[in-house]
XYZ file of C-alpha atoms in Angstrom:
362
model
C 137.087 18.201 24.514
C 139.136 18.564 21.317
C 137.550 21.107 18.973
C 139.101 20.988 15.485
C 139.231 23.936 13.134
C 136.639 23.359 10.435
C 138.766 24.827 7.634
C 141.333 22.006 7.956
C 138.865 19.143 8.129
C 138.593 16.367 5.570
C 135.583 14.049 5.461
C 136.766 10.437 5.285
C 133.340 8.784 5.717
C 129.703 9.813 6.136
C 126.128 8.555 6.087
C 122.876 10.337 5.268
C 119.597 9.051 6.678
C 116.283 8.842 4.874
C 114.379 7.063 7.641
C 113.856 8.521 11.108
C 112.602 7.224 14.428
C 110.011 9.898 15.280
C 109.116 8.309 18.625
C 112.095 10.288 19.936
C 112.000 14.155 20.002
C 115.358 14.393 18.227
C 116.390 12.667 14.992
C 119.797 12.077 13.376
C 119.971 13.283 9.766
C 123.651 12.666 9.005
C 127.036 11.829 10.501
C 130.547 12.534 9.238
C 133.935 11.231 10.331
C 136.408 14.049 9.815
C 140.152 14.164 9.992
C 142.651 16.987 10.556
C 145.756 15.588 8.888
C 148.113 18.299 10.095
C 147.299 17.374 13.710
C 146.674 13.656 13.145
C 143.317 14.048 14.909
C 139.930 12.606 14.079
C 136.404 13.293 15.239
C 132.749 12.527 14.606
C 130.282 15.267 13.688
C 126.647 14.264 14.167
C 123.833 16.329 12.640
C 120.613 16.420 14.640
C 117.182 17.916 14.165
C 114.589 18.639 16.825
C 111.133 17.449 15.809
C 109.578 18.566 19.091
C 110.041 21.770 21.090
C 109.771 19.948 24.435
C 113.323 18.566 24.618
C 115.889 20.043 27.022
C 118.778 17.537 26.902
C 119.526 14.018 25.681
C 122.192 11.303 25.600
C 123.461 8.969 22.907
C 125.916 6.093 22.508
C 128.429 5.629 19.690
C 129.758 2.233 18.606
C 132.925 2.654 16.561
C 134.305 0.295 13.908
C 137.532 -0.028 11.953
C 137.679 -0.260 8.155
C 137.487 -4.087 8.579
C 134.252 -3.909 10.601
C 135.938 -4.673 13.943
C 134.659 -2.874 17.048
C 137.306 -0.354 18.157
C 135.498 1.259 21.076
C 132.101 2.083 22.583
C 131.510 5.694 23.570
C 128.670 5.745 26.081
C 126.427 8.489 27.418
C 127.473 11.438 25.274
C 125.400 14.218 26.816
C 123.970 17.194 24.902
C 122.675 20.016 27.103
C 120.441 23.073 26.555
C 118.918 21.631 23.396
C 115.958 23.999 23.786
C 118.346 26.919 23.177
C 119.800 25.434 19.990
C 118.546 25.876 16.435
C 116.151 23.293 15.038
C 119.040 21.802 13.085
C 122.349 21.563 14.930
C 125.462 19.416 15.127
C 127.717 18.042 17.869
C 131.329 16.860 17.847
C 132.758 13.703 19.472
C 136.542 12.946 19.444
C 137.491 9.613 17.825
C 140.519 7.372 17.539
C 142.301 7.671 14.205
C 141.625 4.049 13.151
C 137.811 4.463 13.263
C 136.068 4.471 9.881
C 132.405 3.777 10.659
C 129.975 4.356 13.539
C 126.548 3.357 14.835
C 124.681 5.953 16.895
C 121.873 5.101 19.323
C 119.825 7.743 21.077
C 119.169 7.121 24.784
C 117.502 9.115 27.523
C 115.829 12.424 26.797
C 115.192 15.162 29.373
C 112.087 17.243 28.675
C 111.433 20.853 29.653
C 109.305 19.713 32.608
C 112.386 17.745 33.837
C 110.778 14.393 33.136
C 113.022 11.724 31.616
C 111.885 9.794 28.554
C 113.389 6.506 27.392
C 113.090 5.436 23.757
C 110.064 3.186 23.437
C 109.901 1.135 20.272
C 110.482 2.541 16.838
C 108.070 4.666 14.852
C 109.791 4.973 11.501
C 109.060 7.884 9.186
C 110.366 7.632 5.641
C 111.449 10.942 4.186
C 108.856 11.742 1.525
C 109.789 15.409 1.231
C 110.810 16.248 -2.338
C 112.814 19.239 -3.441
C 111.409 21.625 -6.027
C 112.494 21.012 -9.590
C 114.333 23.830 -11.316
C 111.116 25.143 -12.855
C 109.405 25.660 -9.471
C 112.402 26.588 -7.310
C 112.425 30.332 -8.046
C 108.648 30.650 -7.587
C 108.883 28.793 -4.277
C 111.637 31.124 -3.039
C 109.472 34.135 -3.871
C 106.585 32.708 -1.845
C 108.782 31.692 1.085
C 112.534 32.460 1.072
C 113.347 29.238 2.960
C 111.167 27.026 0.739
C 112.875 24.034 -0.862
C 109.805 21.942 -1.734
C 106.094 21.511 -1.123
C 105.157 20.942 2.546
C 103.991 17.408 3.370
C 101.426 16.559 6.053
C 101.479 13.004 7.420
C 99.374 11.659 10.309
C 102.217 11.462 12.819
C 104.534 14.152 11.455
C 104.841 16.867 8.849
C 107.497 18.476 6.695
C 107.796 22.222 6.386
C 108.456 23.753 2.961
C 112.038 24.320 4.171
C 112.446 20.551 4.578
C 112.409 20.443 8.389
C 110.619 17.457 9.957
C 108.250 18.043 12.898
C 106.049 15.888 15.069
C 102.288 16.251 14.650
C 101.849 18.337 17.822
C 104.247 21.058 16.663
C 102.298 23.869 15.025
C 105.265 26.062 14.097
C 108.409 25.289 12.130
C 111.412 25.641 14.382
C 113.634 26.347 11.399
C 111.829 29.132 9.479
C 109.505 30.090 12.381
C 106.347 30.058 10.284
C 103.110 28.512 11.519
C 102.059 25.204 10.006
C 98.822 26.718 8.750
C 100.614 29.631 7.086
C 103.115 27.312 5.383
C 100.491 24.967 3.961
C 98.378 27.933 2.834
C 101.264 29.835 1.290
C 103.203 27.128 -0.568
C 100.739 25.289 -2.811
C 100.764 24.132 -6.426
C 98.244 26.849 -7.331
C 100.310 29.610 -5.704
C 103.456 28.302 -7.388
C 101.739 28.440 -10.775
C 100.545 32.012 -10.140
C 104.027 33.036 -9.079
C 105.551 31.463 -12.202
C 103.231 33.591 -14.349
C 104.291 36.670 -12.378
C 107.967 35.787 -12.893
C 107.369 35.294 -16.627
C 105.718 38.728 -16.864
C 108.588 40.361 -14.949
C 111.119 38.661 -17.240
C 109.187 39.850 -20.300
C 109.262 43.460 -19.061
C 112.927 43.186 -18.117
C 113.785 41.810 -21.554
C 111.856 44.658 -23.148
C 113.791 47.176 -21.038
C 117.064 45.477 -21.967
C 116.230 45.750 -25.674
C 115.428 49.460 -25.300
C 118.608 50.067 -23.286
C 120.627 48.109 -25.836
C 119.157 50.125 -28.722
C 119.839 53.423 -26.943
C 123.413 52.388 -26.138
C 123.980 51.312 -29.752
C 122.649 54.633 -31.083
C 124.763 56.640 -28.641
C 127.896 54.649 -29.482
C 127.376 54.948 -33.247
C 126.735 58.692 -32.961
C 129.846 59.027 -30.799
C 132.030 57.316 -33.421
C 130.683 59.458 -36.284
C 130.907 62.712 -34.332
C 134.448 61.817 -33.247
C 135.388 61.006 -36.845
C 134.183 64.318 -38.347
C 136.614 66.681 -36.529
C 139.513 64.313 -37.167
C 138.709 64.319 -40.893
C 138.537 68.126 -40.809
C 141.904 68.449 -39.088
C 143.690 65.836 -41.202
C 142.039 66.060 -44.660
C 139.933 69.218 -45.133
C 142.162 71.764 -43.336
C 145.454 69.932 -42.738
C 147.760 72.934 -43.059
C 145.656 75.314 -41.027
C 144.063 73.247 -38.296
C 147.105 72.268 -36.259
C 150.806 72.935 -36.194
C 153.006 70.427 -38.097
C 154.283 68.687 -34.990
C 150.722 67.642 -34.096
C 149.875 66.245 -37.535
C 151.269 62.674 -36.968
C 149.204 62.424 -33.787
C 146.047 63.568 -35.606
C 146.682 61.002 -38.369
C 147.034 58.295 -35.699
C 143.741 59.398 -34.129
C 142.042 59.240 -37.535
C 143.398 55.712 -38.100
C 142.152 54.565 -34.683
C 138.777 56.178 -35.402
C 138.394 54.349 -38.739
C 139.433 51.005 -37.205
C 136.896 51.532 -34.409
C 134.154 52.220 -36.928
C 134.991 49.085 -38.950
C 135.138 46.826 -35.860
C 131.927 48.331 -34.526
C 130.048 47.750 -37.805
C 131.341 44.163 -38.049
C 130.223 43.440 -34.479
C 126.812 45.020 -35.108
C 126.152 43.289 -38.435
C 127.331 39.848 -37.283
C 125.645 40.268 -33.855
C 128.745 39.092 -32.039
C 128.423 38.077 -28.390
C 131.268 40.447 -27.600
C 129.385 43.404 -29.135
C 128.475 45.002 -25.744
C 132.178 44.962 -24.848
C 133.022 46.427 -28.284
C 130.530 49.231 -27.575
C 132.088 49.912 -24.186
C 135.651 50.001 -25.577
C 134.481 52.178 -28.486
C 132.869 54.773 -26.226
C 135.922 54.857 -23.963
C 138.309 55.225 -26.919
C 136.234 58.032 -28.453
C 136.286 59.826 -25.122
C 140.082 59.527 -24.974
C 140.459 60.722 -28.600
C 138.443 63.873 -27.988
C 140.168 64.626 -24.710
C 143.514 64.376 -26.564
C 142.210 66.754 -29.248
C 141.149 69.302 -26.650
C 144.511 68.966 -24.890
C 146.165 69.685 -28.244
C 143.936 72.751 -28.518
C 145.319 74.021 -25.250
C 148.912 74.000 -26.500
C 148.314 74.733 -30.206
C 148.522 78.474 -30.841
C 146.865 78.343 -34.269
C 144.508 75.380 -34.203
C 141.364 74.569 -32.292
C 141.178 77.783 -30.281
C 141.082 79.891 -33.423
C 137.337 80.448 -33.482
C 136.967 82.300 -36.754
C 138.901 82.651 -39.955
C 137.812 83.682 -43.452
C 139.110 80.383 -44.901
C 138.959 77.565 -42.341
C 137.817 79.206 -39.110
C 134.296 77.858 -39.519
C 135.598 74.293 -39.837
C 137.827 74.679 -36.800
C 135.038 76.077 -34.636
C 132.693 73.291 -35.765
C 135.287 70.607 -34.965
C 135.887 72.010 -31.486
C 132.165 71.967 -30.714
C 131.868 68.388 -31.987
C 134.688 67.345 -29.668
C 132.747 68.709 -26.700
C 129.554 67.006 -27.909
C 131.410 63.684 -28.302
C 132.671 63.838 -24.720
C 129.132 64.501 -23.488
C 127.842 61.568 -25.577
C 130.525 59.256 -24.183
C 129.733 60.308 -20.622
C 126.036 59.734 -21.383
C 126.898 56.253 -22.642
C 128.695 55.335 -19.408
C 125.817 56.662 -17.286
C 123.324 54.664 -19.366
C 125.561 51.594 -19.198
C 125.683 51.725 -15.390
C 121.924 52.315 -15.047
C 121.096 49.376 -17.334
C 123.465 46.951 -15.569
C 121.724 45.624 -12.437
C 124.733 43.610 -11.243
C 126.992 46.647 -11.513
C 124.433 48.786 -9.669
C 124.257 46.224 -6.858
C 128.050 46.228 -6.536
C 128.115 50.032 -6.419
C 125.381 50.101 -3.773
C 127.280 47.599 -1.630
C 130.478 49.603 -2.061
C 128.807 52.854 -0.949
C 127.080 51.092 1.957
C 130.421 49.595 3.047
C 132.114 53.001 2.956
C 129.207 54.582 4.845
C 129.303 51.899 7.529
C 133.084 52.213 7.772
C 132.746 55.914 8.525
């Protein structure tokens, strides 16, 4: 049998079903006619669902039509084996001629686990009355049952699990999420949903409170970092310009002072106007301050008369104070980045996954 590669397939026609014949242990929920243009091949993919756990195998016929409604071919006795080993919801593929645009599918004989053969007898139609959760209830439902998509529905002849799977009345366990019927109907109720929504609201309130605290701490750290970074630069450029650094370093120190002042202005504008980009401004500010102070300490390493001169009767006190502030600024900037990572759940999740991947790779 031709088995197309799914990645190349294009759906050219389909049909979803909202009514099911539950007198048969398997129902059809959807069919799709797919085409692989690069190979000029076409096939039918039929989506089934078991509503009983007693079925072992079954057959079905396919009547195929052209775009003009003319019968192109009849495909008889398509056999599906080992249904009891398949998932509750599964699909099967049938090759088609390229001119086919519509199909009719009729289920035939069914082989049960006790090897008895069942023929379709009449039609017991069940209309799909399962409704998906609205957006307000969806998250609460997922917390109660990860597979939940709506409230479970109990009818006389059949029932719907919270995951949306249809089952005959005799089935007492969902074949899709493997929860008992009693557990599902006890767990996913309007009352439980309401309780869970209150829990979610309380969690969101606490998370928002934490975010505000984290945001305030980050803002304070960033502001302190800018000011502390600015003070040594002012000392080296304005208060002790001739004594702090050698002449060749002065243009660089003036550039650092200019960058520092621009950072402060942009930061204050973002803070006062409460710009959406303010968190990014904070991040860039902390990073820039870190770079500025690293540059200053590098200058200290090559400057014979500047930052390493710990004491002098005129300006030594200023120089020592500026050097210490540079170290403090670097520590503040590092503290900002640590706080930023700890307060960013998405970033933490990515880091955890990265470390887990590396650990598994080893």
